[in-house]
Tab-separated table of C-alpha atoms in Angstrom:
chain	number	residue	atom	x	y	z
A	134	UNK	CA	8.865	-56.604	184.234
A	135	UNK	CA	5.585	-57.344	182.520
A	136	UNK	CA	2.499	-55.952	184.241
A	137	UNK	CA	2.360	-57.584	187.136
A	138	UNK	CA	6.966	-51.943	202.655
A	139	UNK	CA	8.310	-54.975	203.891
A	140	UNK	CA	6.787	-56.032	207.161
A	141	UNK	CA	8.331	-53.968	209.906
A	142	UNK	CA	11.572	-55.296	211.289
A	143	UNK	CA	12.298	-54.786	214.977
A	144	UNK	CA	12.489	-51.056	215.419
A	145	UNK	CA	15.958	-51.059	216.830
A	146	UNK	CA	18.714	-53.597	217.021
A	147	UNK	CA	20.802	-52.776	220.063
A	148	UNK	CA	24.198	-51.353	219.328
A	149	UNK	CA	26.639	-54.203	218.991
A	150	UNK	CA	30.279	-53.582	219.718
A	151	UNK	CA	32.408	-56.554	218.864
A	152	UNK	CA	35.915	-56.568	220.213
A	153	UNK	CA	37.908	-53.708	221.604
A	154	UNK	CA	40.208	-51.052	220.236
A	155	UNK	CA	37.494	-48.617	219.103
A	156	UNK	CA	38.816	-45.588	220.974
A	157	UNK	CA	40.506	-44.053	217.946
A	158	UNK	CA	37.337	-44.131	215.856
A	159	UNK	CA	36.953	-43.294	212.197
A	160	UNK	CA	36.942	-39.647	211.227
A	161	UNK	CA	34.513	-38.226	208.686
A	162	UNK	CA	30.734	-37.970	208.497
A	163	UNK	CA	28.036	-40.647	208.134
A	164	UNK	CA	26.893	-41.545	204.640
A	165	UNK	CA	23.295	-40.669	203.783
A	166	UNK	CA	20.526	-43.138	204.581
A	167	UNK	CA	18.929	-42.706	201.143
A	168	UNK	CA	19.593	-41.229	197.707
A	169	UNK	CA	16.313	-39.309	197.428
A	170	UNK	CA	14.767	-41.326	194.657
A	171	UNK	CA	11.549	-39.567	193.542
A	172	UNK	CA	9.406	-42.527	194.622
A	173	UNK	CA	11.571	-44.284	197.225
A	174	UNK	CA	13.567	-41.516	198.943
A	175	UNK	CA	14.945	-43.872	201.608
A	176	UNK	CA	16.159	-46.452	199.112
A	177	UNK	CA	19.890	-46.778	198.570
A	178	UNK	CA	22.625	-45.088	200.555
A	179	UNK	CA	25.138	-42.292	200.126
A	180	UNK	CA	28.841	-42.025	200.783
A	181	UNK	CA	30.049	-45.089	198.895
A	182	UNK	CA	29.715	-47.103	195.686
A	183	UNK	CA	29.579	-50.883	195.820
A	184	UNK	CA	31.824	-52.619	193.310
A	185	UNK	CA	31.197	-56.264	194.241
A	186	UNK	CA	28.870	-58.448	196.295
A	187	UNK	CA	29.974	-61.867	197.459
A	188	UNK	CA	26.896	-63.648	198.835
A	189	UNK	CA	27.005	-67.035	200.541
A	190	UNK	CA	23.500	-68.291	201.208
A	191	UNK	CA	22.379	-71.440	202.966
A	192	UNK	CA	18.705	-71.998	202.202
A	193	UNK	CA	16.394	-74.418	204.006
A	194	UNK	CA	13.029	-74.035	202.243
A	195	UNK	CA	11.195	-76.564	204.413
A	196	UNK	CA	12.149	-74.635	207.551
A	197	UNK	CA	11.697	-71.258	205.831
A	198	UNK	CA	15.191	-70.228	206.898
A	199	UNK	CA	18.069	-68.454	205.228
A	200	UNK	CA	21.549	-68.004	206.631
A	201	UNK	CA	23.785	-65.601	204.756
A	202	UNK	CA	27.173	-63.969	204.662
A	203	UNK	CA	27.462	-60.847	202.525
A	204	UNK	CA	30.957	-59.659	201.627
A	205	UNK	CA	30.567	-56.173	200.190
A	206	UNK	CA	33.434	-54.385	198.478
A	207	UNK	CA	32.905	-50.653	198.072
A	208	UNK	CA	34.699	-47.379	197.409
A	209	UNK	CA	34.156	-44.438	199.747
A	210	UNK	CA	32.953	-41.305	197.945
A	211	UNK	CA	33.450	-39.172	201.042
A	212	UNK	CA	35.296	-39.425	204.349
A	213	UNK	CA	33.067	-41.883	206.222
A	214	UNK	CA	32.563	-42.212	209.948
A	215	UNK	CA	29.654	-44.618	209.323
A	216	UNK	CA	27.548	-45.869	206.433
A	217	UNK	CA	24.165	-47.464	205.806
A	218	UNK	CA	22.965	-50.708	204.246
A	219	UNK	CA	19.376	-51.594	203.312
A	220	UNK	CA	18.016	-54.807	204.852
A	221	UNK	CA	14.396	-55.791	205.477
A	222	UNK	CA	13.809	-58.317	208.247
A	223	UNK	CA	16.453	-60.965	208.977
A	224	UNK	CA	18.650	-60.843	212.059
A	225	UNK	CA	22.161	-59.402	211.858
A	226	UNK	CA	24.604	-61.525	213.816
A	227	UNK	CA	27.842	-59.618	213.234
A	228	UNK	CA	29.629	-57.167	210.973
A	229	UNK	CA	33.242	-56.314	210.226
A	230	UNK	CA	34.896	-53.577	208.204
A	231	UNK	CA	38.350	-54.354	206.843
A	232	UNK	CA	38.420	-57.439	209.046
A	233	UNK	CA	37.803	-55.542	212.286
A	234	UNK	CA	34.605	-55.731	214.366
A	235	UNK	CA	32.155	-52.958	213.612
A	236	UNK	CA	29.207	-51.527	215.505
A	237	UNK	CA	25.785	-52.236	214.012
A	238	UNK	CA	22.710	-50.138	214.685
A	239	UNK	CA	19.322	-51.026	213.257
A	240	UNK	CA	16.242	-48.894	212.662
A	241	UNK	CA	13.643	-50.596	210.491
A	242	UNK	CA	15.165	-51.320	207.090
A	243	UNK	CA	18.329	-49.282	207.757
A	244	UNK	CA	21.533	-50.794	209.076
A	245	UNK	CA	24.145	-48.329	210.255
A	246	UNK	CA	27.670	-49.741	210.216
A	247	UNK	CA	30.266	-47.857	212.262
A	248	UNK	CA	33.827	-49.100	211.704
A	249	UNK	CA	36.019	-49.654	214.719
A	250	UNK	CA	39.778	-49.482	214.936
A	251	UNK	CA	42.363	-46.763	215.243
A	252	UNK	CA	42.522	-43.478	213.402
A	253	UNK	CA	44.662	-44.996	210.653
A	254	UNK	CA	41.698	-47.224	209.766
A	255	UNK	CA	39.505	-44.291	208.801
A	256	UNK	CA	37.552	-44.638	205.563
A	257	UNK	CA	38.922	-41.766	203.545
A	258	UNK	CA	37.330	-40.639	200.293
A	259	UNK	CA	38.550	-42.843	197.451
A	260	UNK	CA	39.466	-45.794	199.660
A	261	UNK	CA	38.217	-49.247	198.738
A	262	UNK	CA	37.019	-51.234	201.743
A	263	UNK	CA	35.350	-54.554	202.508
A	264	UNK	CA	32.405	-55.127	204.836
A	265	UNK	CA	31.247	-58.578	205.939
A	266	UNK	CA	27.740	-58.970	207.367
A	267	UNK	CA	26.468	-62.272	208.760
A	268	UNK	CA	22.719	-62.637	209.067
A	269	UNK	CA	19.908	-65.190	209.257
A	270	UNK	CA	16.178	-65.637	209.640
A	271	UNK	CA	12.983	-66.110	207.682
A	272	UNK	CA	13.220	-63.841	204.613
A	273	UNK	CA	10.247	-61.611	203.963
A	274	UNK	CA	7.770	-61.285	201.141
A	275	UNK	CA	7.482	-57.586	200.369
A	276	UNK	CA	4.226	-55.920	199.320
A	277	UNK	CA	4.799	-53.142	196.801
A	278	UNK	CA	2.849	-49.868	196.837
A	279	UNK	CA	0.747	-51.261	193.966
A	280	UNK	CA	-0.056	-54.414	195.964
A	281	UNK	CA	2.164	-56.823	194.022
A	282	UNK	CA	4.495	-59.196	195.862
A	283	UNK	CA	8.272	-59.324	195.640
A	284	UNK	CA	11.239	-60.044	197.846
A	285	UNK	CA	11.438	-63.698	198.911
A	286	UNK	CA	8.485	-65.603	197.457
A	287	UNK	CA	7.725	-69.125	198.625
A	288	UNK	CA	6.961	-71.554	195.813
A	289	UNK	CA	5.462	-75.021	195.777
A	290	UNK	CA	8.902	-76.631	196.098
A	291	UNK	CA	11.241	-73.839	197.189
A	292	UNK	CA	11.491	-70.089	196.727
A	293	UNK	CA	12.238	-67.378	194.186
A	294	UNK	CA	13.700	-63.929	194.897
A	295	UNK	CA	12.331	-61.033	192.838
A	296	UNK	CA	13.538	-57.521	193.503
A	297	UNK	CA	11.781	-54.821	191.470
A	298	UNK	CA	11.752	-52.199	192.829
A	299	UNK	CA	12.805	-52.792	196.479
A	300	UNK	CA	12.585	-56.526	197.191
A	301	UNK	CA	16.256	-57.510	197.076
A	302	UNK	CA	16.764	-56.072	200.553
A	303	UNK	CA	14.625	-58.981	201.784
A	304	UNK	CA	17.452	-61.458	201.209
A	305	UNK	CA	20.752	-59.578	201.363
A	306	UNK	CA	22.046	-56.295	202.791
A	307	UNK	CA	23.278	-53.758	200.278
A	308	UNK	CA	22.964	-50.441	198.521
A	309	UNK	CA	19.599	-51.187	196.965
A	310	UNK	CA	19.093	-48.408	194.456
A	311	UNK	CA	19.474	-49.026	190.698
A	312	UNK	CA	22.072	-46.261	190.436
A	313	UNK	CA	24.657	-48.386	192.295
A	314	UNK	CA	25.515	-51.367	190.097
A	315	UNK	CA	28.080	-54.016	190.982
A	316	UNK	CA	29.408	-57.430	190.010
A	317	UNK	CA	28.261	-60.489	191.958
A	318	UNK	CA	29.314	-63.898	193.183
A	319	UNK	CA	26.310	-65.750	194.609
A	320	UNK	CA	26.847	-69.167	196.180
A	321	UNK	CA	23.676	-70.933	197.278
A	322	UNK	CA	23.565	-74.181	199.246
A	323	UNK	CA	20.316	-76.134	199.176
A	324	UNK	CA	19.133	-79.599	200.197
A	325	UNK	CA	19.065	-82.270	197.513
A	326	UNK	CA	17.282	-82.775	195.169
A	327	UNK	CA	16.664	-79.036	194.839
A	328	UNK	CA	18.620	-76.825	192.442
A	329	UNK	CA	19.658	-73.205	193.041
A	330	UNK	CA	19.729	-70.902	190.003
A	331	UNK	CA	20.964	-67.310	189.935
A	332	UNK	CA	22.376	-64.712	187.549
A	333	UNK	CA	25.400	-64.953	185.290
A	334	UNK	CA	27.356	-68.144	184.771
A	335	UNK	CA	27.486	-71.296	186.846
A	336	UNK	CA	31.082	-71.399	188.095
A	337	UNK	CA	30.932	-74.562	190.168
A	338	UNK	CA	28.669	-77.155	191.723
A	339	UNK	CA	29.710	-79.257	194.703
A	340	UNK	CA	27.887	-81.714	196.957
A	341	UNK	CA	28.616	-82.516	200.585
A	342	UNK	CA	26.346	-85.064	202.200
A	343	UNK	CA	22.768	-84.274	201.242
A	344	UNK	CA	23.349	-80.608	200.316
A	345	UNK	CA	24.662	-79.062	197.112
A	346	UNK	CA	26.254	-75.660	196.605
A	347	UNK	CA	25.842	-73.716	193.357
A	348	UNK	CA	28.253	-70.858	192.678
A	349	UNK	CA	27.024	-68.237	190.180
A	350	UNK	CA	29.089	-65.297	188.929
A	351	UNK	CA	27.897	-62.103	187.259
A	352	UNK	CA	30.923	-60.397	185.755
A	353	UNK	CA	29.029	-57.446	184.258
A	354	UNK	CA	27.599	-54.722	186.523
A	355	UNK	CA	24.094	-55.449	187.803
A	356	UNK	CA	21.556	-53.402	189.742
A	357	UNK	CA	20.461	-55.238	192.869
A	358	UNK	CA	16.793	-55.339	191.820
A	359	UNK	CA	17.866	-57.602	188.944
A	360	UNK	CA	19.548	-60.159	191.200
A	361	UNK	CA	17.646	-63.397	191.705
A	362	UNK	CA	17.836	-66.782	193.343
A	363	UNK	CA	15.405	-69.532	192.360
A	364	UNK	CA	15.339	-72.717	194.431
A	365	UNK	CA	13.281	-75.692	193.337
A	366	UNK	CA	13.077	-78.956	191.424
A	367	UNK	CA	14.182	-77.726	188.019
A	368	UNK	CA	14.969	-79.392	184.755
A	369	UNK	CA	18.072	-77.585	183.542
A	370	UNK	CA	19.699	-77.315	180.139
A	371	UNK	CA	22.945	-75.678	179.011
A	372	UNK	CA	24.036	-74.734	175.504
A	373	UNK	CA	25.539	-71.899	173.462
A	374	UNK	CA	24.161	-69.658	170.786
A	375	UNK	CA	25.955	-69.458	167.417
A	376	UNK	CA	27.491	-66.216	168.721
A	377	UNK	CA	28.950	-67.986	171.748
A	378	UNK	CA	26.497	-66.716	174.376
A	379	UNK	CA	26.104	-69.289	177.119
A	380	UNK	CA	22.509	-70.355	177.669
A	381	UNK	CA	21.177	-71.823	180.891
A	382	UNK	CA	17.496	-72.582	181.358
A	383	UNK	CA	15.820	-73.943	184.470
A	384	UNK	CA	12.219	-75.094	184.158
A	385	UNK	CA	9.819	-76.515	186.689
A	386	UNK	CA	8.854	-79.986	185.417
A	387	UNK	CA	5.180	-78.993	185.412
A	388	UNK	CA	5.972	-76.179	182.944
A	389	UNK	CA	8.513	-78.041	180.811
A	390	UNK	CA	6.329	-79.339	177.990
A	391	UNK	CA	4.478	-76.060	177.466
A	392	UNK	CA	7.710	-74.042	177.590
A	393	UNK	CA	9.900	-76.134	175.297
A	394	UNK	CA	9.100	-74.551	171.933
A	395	UNK	CA	9.187	-70.955	173.176
A	396	UNK	CA	12.473	-71.363	175.046
A	397	UNK	CA	14.005	-72.917	171.958
A	398	UNK	CA	13.570	-69.510	170.310
A	399	UNK	CA	15.915	-67.724	172.729
A	400	UNK	CA	18.900	-67.814	170.313
A	401	UNK	CA	16.731	-66.455	167.483
A	402	UNK	CA	15.298	-63.686	169.654
A	403	UNK	CA	18.748	-62.647	170.854
A	404	UNK	CA	20.138	-62.557	167.321
A	405	UNK	CA	17.144	-60.560	166.070
A	406	UNK	CA	17.370	-58.118	168.987
A	407	UNK	CA	21.111	-57.645	168.442
A	408	UNK	CA	20.386	-56.436	164.919
A	409	UNK	CA	17.889	-53.903	166.248
A	410	UNK	CA	19.510	-52.781	169.493
A	411	UNK	CA	23.212	-53.570	169.215
A	412	UNK	CA	25.395	-56.442	170.463
A	413	UNK	CA	23.995	-58.513	173.314
A	414	UNK	CA	25.471	-56.862	176.428
A	415	UNK	CA	26.187	-60.000	178.473
A	416	UNK	CA	28.020	-63.311	178.135
A	417	UNK	CA	25.145	-65.504	179.308
A	418	UNK	CA	21.406	-65.702	178.846
A	419	UNK	CA	18.511	-68.064	179.434
A	420	UNK	CA	15.377	-68.277	181.541
A	421	UNK	CA	13.849	-69.560	184.761
A	422	UNK	CA	10.310	-70.879	184.368
A	423	UNK	CA	8.362	-71.560	187.537
A	424	UNK	CA	5.135	-73.501	187.710
A	425	UNK	CA	1.958	-71.487	187.204
A	426	UNK	CA	0.960	-69.795	190.437
A	427	UNK	CA	4.403	-69.636	192.038
A	428	UNK	CA	4.540	-65.931	191.168
A	429	UNK	CA	2.163	-63.601	189.363
A	430	UNK	CA	4.426	-61.734	186.936
A	431	UNK	CA	7.538	-62.084	184.817
A	432	UNK	CA	10.665	-60.150	185.736
A	433	UNK	CA	13.724	-59.310	183.643
A	434	UNK	CA	16.267	-60.580	186.157
A	435	UNK	CA	19.702	-60.136	184.595
A	436	UNK	CA	20.848	-62.817	182.116
A	437	UNK	CA	17.842	-65.089	182.656
A	438	UNK	CA	14.352	-63.664	183.222
A	439	UNK	CA	11.970	-65.380	185.613
A	440	UNK	CA	8.589	-66.406	184.215
A	441	UNK	CA	5.498	-67.333	186.290
A	442	UNK	CA	4.682	-70.337	184.142
A	443	UNK	CA	5.244	-71.107	180.451
A	444	UNK	CA	5.762	-67.834	178.528
A	445	UNK	CA	4.478	-67.022	175.088
A	446	UNK	CA	6.823	-65.590	172.468
A	447	UNK	CA	5.745	-61.971	173.024
A	448	UNK	CA	6.565	-62.180	176.720
A	449	UNK	CA	9.917	-63.817	175.959
A	450	UNK	CA	10.753	-61.010	173.520
A	451	UNK	CA	9.741	-58.386	176.084
A	452	UNK	CA	11.879	-59.772	178.896
A	453	UNK	CA	14.901	-60.467	176.677
A	454	UNK	CA	14.695	-56.908	175.297
A	455	UNK	CA	15.112	-55.758	178.881
A	456	UNK	CA	18.636	-57.156	178.829
A	457	UNK	CA	19.449	-54.071	176.746
A	458	UNK	CA	16.841	-51.702	178.207
A	459	UNK	CA	16.886	-51.836	181.976
A	460	UNK	CA	19.619	-54.365	182.648
A	461	UNK	CA	22.537	-52.965	180.656
A	462	UNK	CA	21.187	-49.409	180.373
A	463	UNK	CA	19.675	-49.105	183.845
A	464	UNK	CA	17.428	-46.229	184.960
A	465	UNK	CA	19.084	-43.503	187.004
A	466	UNK	CA	15.969	-43.311	189.211
A	467	UNK	CA	12.660	-45.137	189.269
A	468	UNK	CA	11.075	-42.166	187.481
A	469	UNK	CA	12.995	-43.281	184.388
A	470	UNK	CA	11.359	-46.712	184.277
A	471	UNK	CA	9.554	-45.937	181.008
A	472	UNK	CA	12.965	-46.247	179.304
A	473	UNK	CA	12.881	-49.910	180.346
A	474	UNK	CA	9.274	-50.716	179.667
A	475	UNK	CA	8.608	-48.466	176.697
A	476	UNK	CA	11.477	-49.953	174.694
A	477	UNK	CA	10.679	-53.540	175.786
A	478	UNK	CA	7.059	-53.060	174.712
A	479	UNK	CA	8.209	-51.544	171.436
A	480	UNK	CA	10.389	-54.624	170.932
A	481	UNK	CA	7.189	-56.692	171.064
A	482	UNK	CA	5.720	-54.491	168.336
A	483	UNK	CA	8.830	-54.842	166.196
A	484	UNK	CA	8.831	-58.630	166.605
A	485	UNK	CA	5.141	-58.824	165.670
A	486	UNK	CA	5.862	-56.775	162.548
A	487	UNK	CA	8.836	-58.893	161.497
A	488	UNK	CA	7.437	-62.337	162.367
A	489	UNK	CA	3.643	-62.177	162.641
A	490	UNK	CA	2.656	-59.767	159.895
A	491	UNK	CA	1.302	-57.150	162.340
A	492	UNK	CA	2.507	-53.693	161.286
A	493	UNK	CA	3.923	-51.506	164.031
A	494	UNK	CA	1.312	-48.898	163.130
A	495	UNK	CA	-1.418	-51.405	164.009
A	496	UNK	CA	0.128	-52.013	167.434
A	497	UNK	CA	0.479	-48.249	167.895
A	498	UNK	CA	-3.176	-47.645	166.965
A	499	UNK	CA	-4.348	-50.305	169.407
A	500	UNK	CA	-2.317	-48.717	172.210
A	501	UNK	CA	-3.510	-45.247	171.239
A	502	UNK	CA	-7.155	-46.279	171.545
A	503	UNK	CA	-6.616	-47.851	174.977
A	504	UNK	CA	-7.739	-45.299	177.561
A	505	UNK	CA	-5.589	-46.970	180.225
A	506	UNK	CA	-2.485	-45.687	178.466
A	507	UNK	CA	-3.531	-42.073	179.047
A	508	UNK	CA	-3.941	-42.100	182.818
A	509	UNK	CA	-0.706	-40.117	183.325
A	510	UNK	CA	2.505	-39.187	181.458
A	511	UNK	CA	4.895	-42.150	181.184
A	512	UNK	CA	7.944	-40.114	182.255
A	513	UNK	CA	6.178	-38.816	185.367
A	514	UNK	CA	4.026	-41.427	187.167
A	515	UNK	CA	2.138	-39.669	189.985
A	516	UNK	CA	3.344	-41.979	192.770
A	517	UNK	CA	5.071	-45.308	193.315
A	518	UNK	CA	1.651	-46.969	193.126
A	519	UNK	CA	1.476	-46.263	189.380
A	520	UNK	CA	5.070	-47.154	188.582
A	521	UNK	CA	4.118	-50.343	186.697
A	522	UNK	CA	0.837	-49.124	185.223
A	523	UNK	CA	-0.152	-49.133	181.559
A	524	UNK	CA	1.184	-45.676	180.478
A	525	UNK	CA	4.762	-46.640	181.405
A	526	UNK	CA	4.480	-49.537	178.938
A	527	UNK	CA	2.017	-48.608	176.195
A	528	UNK	CA	2.442	-44.859	176.065
A	529	UNK	CA	6.185	-45.333	176.543
A	530	UNK	CA	6.236	-47.502	173.420
A	531	UNK	CA	4.137	-44.928	171.565
A	532	UNK	CA	6.715	-42.271	172.435
A	533	UNK	CA	9.449	-44.465	170.935
A	534	UNK	CA	7.428	-44.877	167.749
A	535	UNK	CA	6.709	-41.150	167.519
A	536	UNK	CA	10.466	-40.598	167.731
A	537	UNK	CA	10.950	-43.046	164.878
A	538	UNK	CA	8.427	-41.138	162.786
A	539	UNK	CA	10.068	-37.824	163.640
A	540	UNK	CA	13.436	-39.106	162.437
A	541	UNK	CA	11.675	-40.399	159.311
A	542	UNK	CA	14.520	-42.736	158.421
A	543	UNK	CA	14.492	-46.289	159.751
A	544	UNK	CA	18.198	-46.767	159.181
A	545	UNK	CA	18.961	-43.615	161.158
A	546	UNK	CA	16.460	-44.528	163.891
A	547	UNK	CA	17.929	-47.953	164.605
A	548	UNK	CA	21.442	-46.541	164.403
A	549	UNK	CA	20.347	-44.055	167.050
A	550	UNK	CA	19.006	-46.851	169.273
A	551	UNK	CA	22.170	-48.912	168.876
A	552	UNK	CA	24.226	-45.833	169.694
A	553	UNK	CA	22.175	-45.266	172.853
A	554	UNK	CA	22.721	-48.790	174.149
A	555	UNK	CA	26.433	-48.496	173.342
A	556	UNK	CA	26.874	-45.085	174.970
A	557	UNK	CA	25.330	-46.238	178.273
A	558	UNK	CA	26.295	-49.917	178.191
A	559	UNK	CA	26.452	-51.299	181.761
A	560	UNK	CA	25.643	-47.833	183.131
A	561	UNK	CA	22.717	-45.702	184.239
A	562	UNK	CA	20.705	-43.164	182.297
A	563	UNK	CA	17.808	-40.801	182.891
A	564	UNK	CA	15.052	-39.475	180.662
A	565	UNK	CA	16.966	-36.202	180.387
A	566	UNK	CA	20.032	-38.171	179.274
A	567	UNK	CA	17.931	-39.842	176.579
A	568	UNK	CA	16.274	-36.714	175.218
A	569	UNK	CA	19.591	-34.822	175.185
A	570	UNK	CA	21.296	-37.730	173.405
A	571	UNK	CA	18.580	-37.918	170.748
A	572	UNK	CA	18.648	-34.187	170.045
A	573	UNK	CA	22.430	-34.102	169.884
A	574	UNK	CA	22.599	-37.056	167.494
A	575	UNK	CA	19.745	-35.943	165.240
A	576	UNK	CA	20.312	-32.196	165.394
A	577	UNK	CA	16.554	-31.756	165.928
A	578	UNK	CA	14.725	-29.775	168.593
A	579	UNK	CA	12.157	-32.339	169.721
A	580	UNK	CA	10.727	-30.414	172.667
A	581	UNK	CA	7.223	-30.696	171.256
A	582	UNK	CA	7.488	-34.472	170.948
A	583	UNK	CA	8.733	-34.905	174.518
A	584	UNK	CA	6.114	-32.513	175.889
A	585	UNK	CA	3.293	-34.308	174.118
A	586	UNK	CA	4.258	-37.974	174.422
A	587	UNK	CA	6.372	-38.170	177.579
A	588	UNK	CA	5.040	-35.389	179.780
A	589	UNK	CA	1.672	-34.290	178.406
A	590	UNK	CA	-1.410	-34.782	180.582
A	591	UNK	CA	-3.806	-35.186	177.637
A	592	UNK	CA	-3.932	-37.434	174.601
A	593	UNK	CA	-2.129	-35.703	171.711
A	594	UNK	CA	-3.419	-36.020	168.149
A	595	UNK	CA	-2.517	-39.358	166.640
A	596	UNK	CA	-1.195	-37.619	163.540
A	597	UNK	CA	1.147	-34.643	163.407
């Protein structure tokens, strides 16, 4: 993301029991209704890990309606009598577990799914099971604690779904915490002449009457906040980089001319970043460029970031760097967001040094003199309101540079960074994971550096 609670659903959806044969029940205990994230304690759910989402969406932008079927494959991490899904707004029509009707209870943004069936159908720890939820309605725009908008955003000719940090629950039910990553198949049907763009690779495109379905597949694990759907009148282009990475760009015609030259640099940026940060972690890349005003910020949605109008090169570099930092190596909790934004901001500094003649030290000095970067420690934002504020970006990048200076060997520093992205490729990592990794690899006790640049309340000396 680059600087940029859902409206209340009906308080309770009456318990729905579909079919008979529920007398045996499922033994176990209910999964938790949240994973106790430091800033969003109710986000996510306990008791299971999702391995795959299959989403079938029928979108009617003119009527502001979405009809969806979510097929969720998960593995129980405990004996489950019931489990939760996060969903904001939208009406649940039915649910099944392992093909059998399930009871659905709703309280705000929490769906409780209680499997039916006989005792042999119990969800034992370690069992893989499939849940199908059918739902519909007018998807919500979510207002974040900092006042920014996410979720399902209406655009001039369609809609775009942006999910950081909680907005993905506005358009599909799931385990919406970054610690539970999964693969995705997203099939979106829209009226012609609109196009539907999502993450990963375009598997198929088929037209029936006046509506076209676009099937997108994300084979690498993805946190739900990085999932996107963009519906609109796009000019699309497909190609490959010299390394074989599939590129897909979708640009609103009003932004096409101003975006052309910058988007043409995607292969160069990816190749440059691979030298710095390690091999590109995905098989596809690209961008979605909306018209100016359709959204107010860029977001590093996996494989192809979404831009709120034509990006400049610095913004492109920032969002593509997130494919390593945030998308492949995903934060364990939202407190670890500086690992995303600090490294992506530092990537901007590195690009400016290599291509624009601006030394990294000059970028560091400019950030150091900016009082906004010292409002709080980057590894400990006070509340969710400050999660995307300046210290997470600028002071986070300064911490990365101070680490580089402490290592005092550029070859060793970049080897360290490449090792970090390799060690946690397609996984999750916390600040503690990062600091422990650095100290183990370097053999240095860097407590003073972490205390000063990640956790200190005051501005440390620029030198020393």
